Coordinates of C-alpha atoms in Angstrom, one line a residue:
M28 CA -0.1 -64.7 19.0
M29 CA 2.2 -62.7 16.7
P30 CA 5.8 -63.3 17.4
L31 CA 6.7 -59.5 17.6
F32 CA 9.0 -59.8 20.7
A33 CA 11.8 -62.1 21.4
D34 CA 10.8 -64.8 23.9
H35 CA 13.1 -63.3 26.6
Q36 CA 11.3 -60.0 26.4
V37 CA 7.9 -61.2 27.0
P38 CA 7.9 -61.8 30.8
P39 CA 9.2 -58.3 31.6
L40 CA 6.8 -56.8 29.5
T41 CA 3.6 -58.7 30.2
Q42 CA 2.2 -56.1 32.7
A43 CA 2.4 -53.4 30.2
A44 CA 0.8 -55.7 27.5
E45 CA -1.9 -56.5 29.9
R46 CA -2.6 -52.8 30.4
L47 CA -2.8 -52.0 26.7
G48 CA -4.6 -55.1 25.5
G49 CA -2.1 -57.6 24.7
L50 CA 1.3 -58.0 23.2
E51 CA 0.1 -56.9 19.8
A52 CA -1.2 -53.9 21.4
L53 CA 2.0 -53.1 23.1
H54 CA 4.0 -53.4 19.9
G55 CA 1.7 -51.0 18.2
Y56 CA 2.0 -48.6 21.3
L57 CA 5.8 -48.8 21.0
T58 CA 5.9 -48.3 17.3
A59 CA 3.5 -45.1 17.7
R60 CA 5.9 -43.8 20.4
L61 CA 8.9 -44.1 18.1
L62 CA 6.9 -42.2 15.3
T63 CA 5.5 -39.5 17.8
P64 CA 7.1 -35.9 17.0
E65 CA 10.4 -35.7 18.9
D66 CA 9.1 -32.4 20.9
A67 CA 6.3 -34.5 22.6
P68 CA 6.9 -35.3 26.4
V69 CA 7.3 -39.0 27.4
E70 CA 6.0 -38.9 31.1
D71 CA 2.3 -39.3 29.8
W72 CA 3.4 -42.1 27.5
F73 CA 5.2 -44.0 30.5
V74 CA 2.1 -43.5 32.7
R75 CA -0.5 -45.0 30.3
G76 CA 1.8 -48.0 29.1
F77 CA 3.8 -48.9 32.2
A78 CA 2.1 -47.0 35.1
V79 CA 5.2 -45.2 36.0
G80 CA 6.5 -41.6 35.5
S81 CA 9.9 -42.2 33.9
L82 CA 12.3 -44.8 32.5
D83 CA 14.0 -44.9 35.8
A84 CA 10.9 -46.1 37.6
L85 CA 11.0 -49.4 35.6
S86 CA 12.8 -52.6 36.9
E87 CA 16.0 -53.3 35.3
Q88 CA 14.5 -56.5 33.5
T89 CA 11.7 -54.3 32.1
H90 CA 14.1 -51.5 31.1
E91 CA 16.4 -53.9 29.1
A92 CA 13.4 -55.6 27.5
L93 CA 11.8 -52.4 26.5
Y94 CA 15.2 -50.9 25.1
E95 CA 15.8 -54.1 23.0
A96 CA 12.2 -54.1 21.6
L97 CA 12.5 -50.4 20.7
E98 CA 15.7 -50.8 19.0
A99 CA 14.3 -53.5 16.8
I100 CA 11.3 -51.7 15.9
A101 CA 13.4 -48.4 15.2
A102 CA 15.7 -50.4 13.0
A103 CA 12.9 -51.6 10.8
L104 CA 11.3 -48.2 10.4
R105 CA 14.6 -46.6 9.6
A106 CA 15.3 -49.4 7.0
G107 CA 11.8 -49.1 5.5
N108 CA 11.0 -52.8 6.0
F109 CA 8.6 -52.6 8.9
R110 CA 6.3 -55.5 8.4
F111 CA 4.2 -58.1 10.3
P112 CA 5.1 -61.8 10.4
R113 CA 3.8 -63.6 7.4
G114 CA 0.7 -65.2 8.1
T115 CA -0.5 -62.6 10.6
G116 CA -4.2 -62.4 10.6
S117 CA -6.3 -59.3 10.5
A118 CA -7.5 -59.8 14.0
D119 CA -4.1 -59.6 15.5
I120 CA -3.2 -56.5 13.3
A121 CA -6.4 -54.9 14.5
L122 CA -5.1 -55.4 18.0
W123 CA -1.6 -53.9 17.1
C124 CA -3.7 -50.9 15.5
A125 CA -5.6 -50.4 18.9
G126 CA -2.4 -50.0 20.6
F127 CA -0.8 -47.7 18.0
V128 CA -3.9 -45.5 18.5
Q129 CA -3.3 -45.4 22.4
G130 CA 0.0 -44.2 21.5
I131 CA -1.1 -41.5 19.2
E132 CA -3.8 -40.3 21.8
V133 CA -1.1 -39.6 24.4
A134 CA 0.5 -36.9 22.4
E135 CA -2.5 -36.3 20.0
S136 CA -1.9 -32.6 19.5
F137 CA 1.5 -33.3 18.4
W138 CA 0.3 -35.8 15.7
C139 CA -2.3 -33.5 14.5
A140 CA 0.1 -30.5 14.1
R141 CA 2.3 -33.0 11.9
N142 CA -0.4 -34.0 10.0
D143 CA -1.5 -30.5 9.2
D144 CA 1.8 -29.8 7.8
Y145 CA 2.1 -33.1 5.8
L146 CA -1.1 -34.3 4.4
D147 CA 0.4 -37.7 3.1
A148 CA 1.6 -38.4 6.6
G149 CA -2.0 -38.0 8.0
K150 CA -3.5 -39.9 5.0
A151 CA -1.1 -42.8 6.0
L152 CA -3.1 -43.0 9.2
L153 CA -6.3 -44.0 7.6
P154 CA -5.8 -47.6 7.4
I155 CA -4.7 -47.8 10.9
H156 CA -7.9 -46.1 12.4
A157 CA -10.1 -48.1 9.8
M158 CA -9.0 -51.4 11.4
I159 CA -10.6 -50.4 14.8
N160 CA -13.3 -48.2 13.6
P161 CA -16.1 -49.8 11.7
D162 CA -18.1 -46.5 11.1
L163 CA -14.6 -45.4 9.1
R164 CA -14.8 -48.6 7.1
E165 CA -18.4 -48.2 6.3
M166 CA -17.5 -45.1 4.5
F167 CA -15.5 -47.2 2.1
A168 CA -17.4 -50.3 2.0
E169 CA -20.8 -51.6 0.4
P170 CA -23.7 -51.3 3.0
G171 CA -23.5 -53.6 5.8
Q172 CA -20.1 -55.0 4.6
A173 CA -17.8 -53.0 7.1
D174 CA -17.6 -55.9 9.5
D175 CA -17.1 -58.6 7.0
A176 CA -13.9 -60.6 7.4
S177 CA -12.9 -59.7 3.8
S178 CA -13.2 -55.9 4.6
L179 CA -10.7 -56.2 7.4
D180 CA -8.4 -58.3 5.5
E181 CA -8.4 -55.6 2.7
W182 CA -7.5 -53.0 5.1
S183 CA -5.0 -55.0 7.2
V184 CA -2.7 -55.3 4.3
L185 CA -2.4 -51.5 4.0
V186 CA -1.3 -51.0 7.7
A187 CA 2.4 -52.1 7.4
P188 CA 2.9 -49.9 4.2
S189 CA 1.2 -47.1 5.8
V190 CA 3.7 -47.2 9.1
R191 CA 6.4 -47.3 6.5
K192 CA 5.1 -44.2 5.1
I193 CA 4.8 -42.3 8.4
A194 CA 8.3 -43.2 9.3
I195 CA 9.6 -41.4 6.1
Y196 CA 8.2 -38.1 7.5
H197 CA 9.3 -38.8 10.9
F198 CA 13.0 -39.5 10.1
A199 CA 13.2 -37.1 7.1
D200 CA 15.5 -34.0 7.6
D201 CA 14.4 -30.7 6.5
E202 CA 15.8 -31.3 3.0
V203 CA 13.9 -34.3 2.3
L204 CA 10.8 -33.0 3.9
E205 CA 11.0 -30.1 1.3
L206 CA 11.4 -32.6 -1.5
L207 CA 8.3 -34.5 -0.2
L208 CA 6.1 -31.4 -0.3
S209 CA 7.6 -30.2 -3.6
E210 CA 6.3 -33.1 -5.9
D211 CA 4.5 -36.2 -5.9
D212 CA 6.5 -38.7 -3.7
P213 CA 6.1 -42.3 -5.2
F214 CA 4.5 -44.6 -2.8
Y215 CA 7.0 -47.3 -3.4
E216 CA 6.6 -48.2 0.3
Q217 CA 3.1 -49.3 -0.5
F218 CA 4.5 -52.6 -1.9
R219 CA 2.4 -55.5 0.0
D220 CA 3.8 -58.6 1.3
E221 CA 1.4 -60.9 -0.7
E222 CA 2.1 -59.0 -4.0
L223 CA 5.8 -59.6 -3.6
A224 CA 5.4 -63.1 -2.7
A225 CA 3.2 -63.8 -5.4
A226 CA 5.6 -62.0 -8.1
D227 CA 7.8 -64.5 -10.1
D228 CA 11.6 -64.1 -10.0
Q229 CA 11.6 -62.5 -13.3
I230 CA 8.9 -59.9 -12.2
L231 CA 11.1 -58.8 -9.3
L232 CA 14.1 -58.4 -11.4
E233 CA 12.0 -56.1 -13.8
R234 CA 11.1 -54.1 -10.7
L235 CA 14.6 -53.7 -9.8
Q236 CA 15.3 -52.4 -13.2
D237 CA 12.3 -50.2 -13.3
L238 CA 12.9 -48.3 -10.0
H239 CA 16.8 -47.6 -10.8
D240 CA 18.3 -46.3 -7.5
E241 CA 14.7 -46.1 -5.7
V242 CA 14.1 -49.5 -5.1
P243 CA 12.4 -50.0 -1.6
R244 CA 13.9 -52.4 1.0
V245 CA 10.9 -54.6 1.2
L246 CA 11.6 -55.4 -2.5
I247 CA 15.3 -56.2 -1.8
D248 CA 14.3 -58.5 1.4
E249 CA 11.9 -60.5 -0.9
C250 CA 14.7 -61.1 -3.5
I251 CA 17.0 -62.2 -0.4
R252 CA 14.4 -64.3 1.0
R253 CA 14.2 -66.4 -2.0
G254 CA 17.7 -67.5 -1.6
E255 CA 19.1 -70.0 -4.0
A256 CA 16.1 -70.0 -6.2
M257 CA 16.8 -66.4 -7.4
I258 CA 20.7 -66.8 -7.7
P259 CA 20.9 -68.2 -11.3
R260 CA 19.0 -65.3 -12.6
L261 CA 21.4 -62.8 -10.6
H262 CA 24.4 -64.8 -12.0
A263 CA 23.3 -64.6 -15.8
L264 CA 22.5 -61.0 -15.1
L265 CA 26.1 -60.2 -13.9
A266 CA 27.8 -62.5 -16.2
D267 CA 26.1 -60.9 -19.4
E268 CA 28.9 -58.7 -20.9
S269 CA 26.2 -56.6 -22.9
N270 CA 24.7 -55.6 -19.5
W271 CA 28.0 -53.7 -18.5
S272 CA 28.3 -52.1 -21.9
P273 CA 27.7 -48.2 -21.5
D274 CA 26.6 -48.2 -25.2
S275 CA 23.9 -50.9 -24.8
A276 CA 22.7 -50.8 -21.3
D277 CA 20.2 -48.2 -20.0
D278 CA 20.3 -46.6 -16.4
G279 CA 17.8 -49.3 -15.3
V280 CA 19.9 -52.2 -16.4
W281 CA 23.0 -50.4 -14.7
W282 CA 21.3 -50.1 -11.4
S283 CA 20.1 -53.6 -11.5
L284 CA 23.7 -54.8 -11.6
V285 CA 24.1 -52.8 -8.4
H286 CA 21.1 -54.5 -6.9
A287 CA 22.3 -58.1 -7.8
M288 CA 25.6 -57.5 -6.2
N289 CA 24.0 -56.3 -3.0
I290 CA 21.4 -59.2 -3.1
L291 CA 24.1 -61.7 -3.4
G292 CA 26.0 -59.9 -0.6
A293 CA 23.4 -60.9 1.8
Q294 CA 23.7 -64.4 1.1
S295 CA 26.6 -67.0 1.5
G296 CA 27.4 -70.3 0.0
E297 CA 28.8 -71.8 -3.3
A298 CA 26.0 -70.5 -5.5
A299 CA 26.1 -66.9 -4.3
G300 CA 30.0 -66.8 -4.2
A301 CA 30.1 -67.9 -8.0
A302 CA 27.5 -65.3 -8.9
L303 CA 29.4 -62.6 -7.0
A304 CA 32.7 -63.9 -8.5
A305 CA 30.9 -63.4 -12.0
G306 CA 30.2 -59.8 -11.1
L307 CA 33.6 -59.1 -10.0
A308 CA 35.1 -60.4 -13.2
Q309 CA 33.8 -57.7 -15.0
L310 CA 36.6 -55.6 -13.3
R311 CA 38.6 -57.0 -16.2
K312 CA 37.0 -54.7 -18.7
H313 CA 34.9 -52.3 -16.7
G314 CA 37.3 -51.4 -13.8
E315 CA 36.8 -47.6 -14.5
D316 CA 33.0 -48.0 -14.3
E317 CA 31.6 -45.8 -11.2
I318 CA 29.5 -48.8 -10.4
W319 CA 32.3 -50.0 -8.0
D320 CA 32.4 -46.9 -6.0
W321 CA 28.7 -47.7 -4.7
F322 CA 30.1 -51.0 -3.1
H323 CA 32.9 -49.3 -1.1
P324 CA 33.4 -49.5 2.0
H325 CA 31.3 -52.6 2.1
Y326 CA 33.7 -54.8 0.2
A327 CA 34.1 -57.0 3.4
Q328 CA 30.4 -57.3 4.1
L329 CA 29.5 -58.3 0.5
S330 CA 32.3 -61.0 0.6
S331 CA 31.2 -62.5 3.8
G332 CA 30.7 -66.4 3.5
K333 CA 32.0 -66.2 -0.1
E334 CA 35.7 -65.3 0.3
A335 CA 36.8 -68.8 -1.0
H336 CA 34.9 -68.3 -4.3
I337 CA 35.9 -64.7 -5.1
R338 CA 39.6 -64.6 -3.8
P339 CA 41.0 -66.3 -6.8
V340 CA 39.1 -64.1 -9.1
L341 CA 40.3 -61.0 -7.5
C342 CA 43.7 -62.3 -7.4
A343 CA 44.1 -62.9 -11.1
I344 CA 42.7 -59.6 -12.1
M345 CA 45.1 -58.0 -9.6
E346 CA 47.9 -59.7 -11.6
D347 CA 46.6 -59.1 -15.2
G348 CA 48.6 -56.5 -16.8
T349 CA 45.9 -56.1 -19.7
V350 CA 43.3 -54.8 -17.0
S351 CA 43.2 -50.9 -16.4
A352 CA 44.8 -49.6 -13.3
Y353 CA 41.6 -48.9 -11.5
G354 CA 40.4 -52.4 -12.2
R355 CA 43.5 -54.0 -10.8
S356 CA 43.4 -51.6 -7.7
I357 CA 39.9 -52.2 -6.9
A358 CA 40.6 -55.9 -7.1
L359 CA 43.4 -55.3 -4.7
D360 CA 41.3 -53.4 -2.4
W361 CA 38.5 -55.8 -2.4
L362 CA 40.8 -58.8 -2.0
V363 CA 42.5 -57.2 1.1
S364 CA 39.1 -56.6 2.7
T365 CA 38.2 -60.3 2.6
F366 CA 40.9 -61.0 5.2
R367 CA 40.5 -60.5 9.1
A368 CA 43.5 -59.1 10.7
G369 CA 46.2 -61.8 11.1
E370 CA 44.2 -64.3 8.9
E371 CA 46.7 -66.5 6.7
G372 CA 47.1 -65.0 3.3
L373 CA 46.9 -61.3 4.1
E374 CA 50.5 -60.8 4.3
E375 CA 51.2 -62.7 1.1
V376 CA 48.8 -60.3 -0.8
L377 CA 50.3 -57.1 0.7
D378 CA 53.7 -58.4 -0.2
R379 CA 52.6 -59.0 -3.8
A380 CA 51.2 -55.6 -4.1
A381 CA 54.4 -54.0 -2.7
A382 CA 56.5 -56.0 -5.5
I383 CA 54.2 -54.5 -8.1
M384 CA 54.5 -50.9 -6.7
G385 CA 58.2 -51.5 -7.0
D386 CA 58.3 -52.8 -10.5
P387 CA 59.1 -50.0 -12.9
A388 CA 57.4 -52.3 -15.9
Q389 CA 54.0 -51.9 -14.2
D390 CA 51.6 -49.3 -15.0
P391 CA 52.5 -46.2 -13.2
D392 CA 49.0 -45.4 -12.6
L393 CA 48.5 -48.7 -10.5
R394 CA 51.7 -48.2 -8.7
E395 CA 50.2 -44.8 -7.2
L396 CA 47.0 -46.4 -6.4
I397 CA 48.8 -49.3 -4.6
V398 CA 50.5 -46.8 -2.4
C399 CA 47.1 -45.6 -1.2
T400 CA 46.3 -49.4 -0.3
L401 CA 49.7 -50.1 1.6
L402 CA 49.4 -46.8 3.5
D403 CA 46.1 -48.1 5.0
H404 CA 47.9 -51.2 5.8
P405 CA 51.4 -50.3 6.8
R406 CA 54.0 -52.8 7.2
E407 CA 57.5 -51.9 8.3
R408 CA 59.1 -54.1 5.5
H409 CA 57.3 -51.8 2.9
R410 CA 58.3 -48.6 4.2
S411 CA 61.5 -48.0 2.0
A412 CA 59.5 -49.1 -1.1
L413 CA 56.6 -46.5 -0.2
L414 CA 59.3 -43.7 0.2
E415 CA 60.9 -44.6 -3.0
Q416 CA 57.7 -44.2 -4.7
V417 CA 57.2 -40.8 -3.2
R418 CA 60.5 -39.9 -4.6
I419 CA 59.3 -41.0 -7.9
N420 CA 56.5 -38.8 -7.5
D421 CA 58.3 -35.9 -6.3
A422 CA 60.5 -36.0 -9.2
G423 CA 57.3 -35.3 -11.6
E424 CA 57.0 -38.6 -12.7
R425 CA 53.5 -39.3 -11.3
G426 CA 50.5 -40.3 -13.5
L427 CA 47.5 -39.5 -11.4
D428 CA 49.0 -36.7 -9.4
Y429 CA 47.8 -38.1 -6.1
A430 CA 48.5 -36.1 -3.1
F431 CA 50.7 -38.1 -0.9
G432 CA 54.4 -37.4 0.3
V433 CA 56.9 -38.4 2.9
A434 CA 54.8 -37.1 5.6
D435 CA 51.9 -39.2 4.7
V436 CA 54.2 -42.3 4.9
E437 CA 55.5 -41.3 8.1
D438 CA 52.3 -40.7 9.5
A439 CA 51.2 -44.2 8.4
F440 CA 53.7 -45.7 10.5
N441 CA 54.2 -43.3 13.3
E442 CA 50.7 -41.9 14.1
P443 CA 48.4 -44.2 16.2
R444 CA 46.0 -46.0 14.0
R445 CA 42.5 -44.1 13.9
P446 CA 39.5 -46.1 14.2
A447 CA 38.0 -47.3 11.1
R448 CA 34.8 -45.3 10.3
D449 CA 31.7 -47.4 10.5
P450 CA 30.5 -47.9 7.0
G451 CA 27.0 -48.9 8.2
H452 CA 25.2 -51.8 6.5
F453 CA 25.3 -52.1 2.6
L454 CA 21.6 -52.6 2.7
S455 CA 21.2 -49.1 4.1
F456 CA 21.4 -48.0 0.5
Y457 CA 17.7 -49.0 0.3
D458 CA 16.6 -47.0 3.5
P459 CA 13.7 -44.7 2.4
I460 CA 15.6 -41.5 3.5
A461 CA 18.8 -42.6 1.6
I462 CA 16.9 -43.0 -1.6
R463 CA 15.4 -39.4 -1.2
Q464 CA 18.9 -38.2 -0.1
R465 CA 20.2 -39.7 -3.2
K466 CA 17.5 -38.0 -5.5
L467 CA 18.7 -34.7 -3.8
M468 CA 22.1 -35.4 -4.8
W469 CA 21.2 -36.0 -8.2
L470 CA 19.2 -32.8 -8.3
K471 CA 22.2 -30.7 -7.0
E472 CA 24.6 -32.4 -9.4
D473 CA 22.3 -31.2 -12.2
E474 CA 22.0 -27.8 -10.9
R475 CA 25.9 -27.6 -10.8
A476 CA 26.1 -28.9 -14.2
N477 CA 23.8 -26.2 -15.4
G478 CA 25.8 -23.6 -13.4
F479 CA 22.5 -22.6 -11.4
A480 CA 21.1 -23.5 -8.1
S481 CA 17.5 -22.3 -8.0
Q482 CA 15.3 -19.5 -8.5
S483 CA 15.3 -16.8 -6.1
D484 CA 12.3 -14.8 -4.6
D485 CA 12.5 -12.4 -7.6
G486 CA 12.4 -15.1 -10.2
L487 CA 16.1 -14.8 -11.2
W488 CA 18.2 -17.9 -11.1
A489 CA 20.8 -17.7 -8.4
P490 CA 24.5 -18.9 -9.2
V491 CA 25.6 -22.2 -7.4
E492 CA 27.6 -21.5 -4.3
T493 CA 30.6 -23.7 -3.5
Y494 CA 29.7 -26.5 -1.4
V495 CA 32.0 -26.9 1.9
R496 CA 31.5 -29.5 4.8
E497 CA 33.7 -29.6 7.8
T498 CA 34.8 -33.1 8.3
P499 CA 37.8 -34.8 10.2
K500 CA 40.7 -35.7 8.2
L501 CA 39.7 -38.3 5.6
G502 CA 41.6 -41.5 4.7
R503 CA 42.0 -42.2 0.8
N504 CA 39.6 -45.1 1.0
D505 CA 36.8 -43.2 3.0
P506 CA 33.7 -42.1 1.0
C507 CA 34.1 -38.6 -0.4
P508 CA 32.7 -36.0 1.6
C509 CA 31.3 -34.3 -1.4
G510 CA 28.5 -36.9 -1.3
S511 CA 29.3 -38.5 -4.7
G512 CA 29.7 -42.1 -3.2
R513 CA 32.8 -42.4 -4.7
K514 CA 36.1 -43.2 -2.7
Y515 CA 37.8 -39.9 -1.6
K516 CA 41.1 -41.1 -3.4
K517 CA 39.0 -41.3 -6.8
C518 CA 37.1 -38.1 -6.3
C519 CA 38.1 -34.9 -4.5
L520 CA 41.5 -36.2 -3.0
N521 CA 43.5 -34.3 -6.1
K522 CA 41.0 -31.3 -6.7
G523 CA 41.7 -27.8 -5.8

């Protein structure tokens, strides 16, 4: 039996599993429901799978188990790393496919309508149907070989990648769907588990480099799964100064640095900490590189389990007067993020930052940047120093022209602390929809740079319209709403 459900979920779901043909079939049925077009009714789905007309008719235990199972499946579908447990046989996958097809049949007209609109989504269903339809397999096999175990094995490895492809069409917004229709969409989701497992570490790193910012989650997961065996290569990649040089590193190498930091962020221990510290040490010479903006606001997540290894490096960079203002400011922000509220050492770091801010001999740009950090972590003992820095700015002595004043200082101390924005998980960078949204962002940036947006119906190029988004009040360290991926304080805070 495939361990597709947690042990405590199995008893409440046993009855539904028996109705559909087993736990494997139930998992497939639930997956199909999650990928069914949203306008399809759910009543028939409950009747066929659970012999009830609505969710309210289920027992509390079944309701909870069903909710947990659906949440877990949905998370994998959105992340682009839906897969079967390693070692799952083709017979079990065939049972799963049978359940998936039952889920399709409940809302078949809705599936057909989507497949008519998006041909690639329909094509992705082929391996799923082939697993349970020997006549369909016969069309692609040598005569008499459709039922051979090898034939089923060949089809079974395509099922999980095909599900990942269908999920893209299900979760995509209108802009992404238009992108999918307008050009050939790389089927990176087609990576097969055994292909990734068989590749050596260097091959995986080369794929990270080749795919730039379009690396799929399954490839990242494989790198993470290899644990400490992969870390020496990541360490060497990050420690190599030539990889960070804008004159010598191509875009693929630059993006591989992002991936290396993220892979290390998902691990803990001494080796991972030392490798991440090697990457952070590049702040000394490359603090103004935009690479650092991709890691914000995930500093704390990336540091988890490695704090003891990276804090000394960050402290040294924050204190180093030869490092750029941005490099020292990022080191400070990252350092502060590694402390939990009330943890020993945090107050000392904030006090040292306040001392640097108040030192006229320090870089004036750094002093302005530190104001932003201290406003996000207000301490009454720093109020007068912050107000003094505002006075300096109001006197026209500011370097970066950051938009803060007396009101901002007073608000930081007097207004209730607003809840922190949920940054999501740093590995969501590899979600298939996020990959395509970035692609759209790059296209828009190119259009803005050229001064044109797109061709209108009459064939003429239409000027780009100003992009405006309505959002709540932003903090200086929130992601900029323009979609650049940079911090608000380093992007649009001072524009306009």
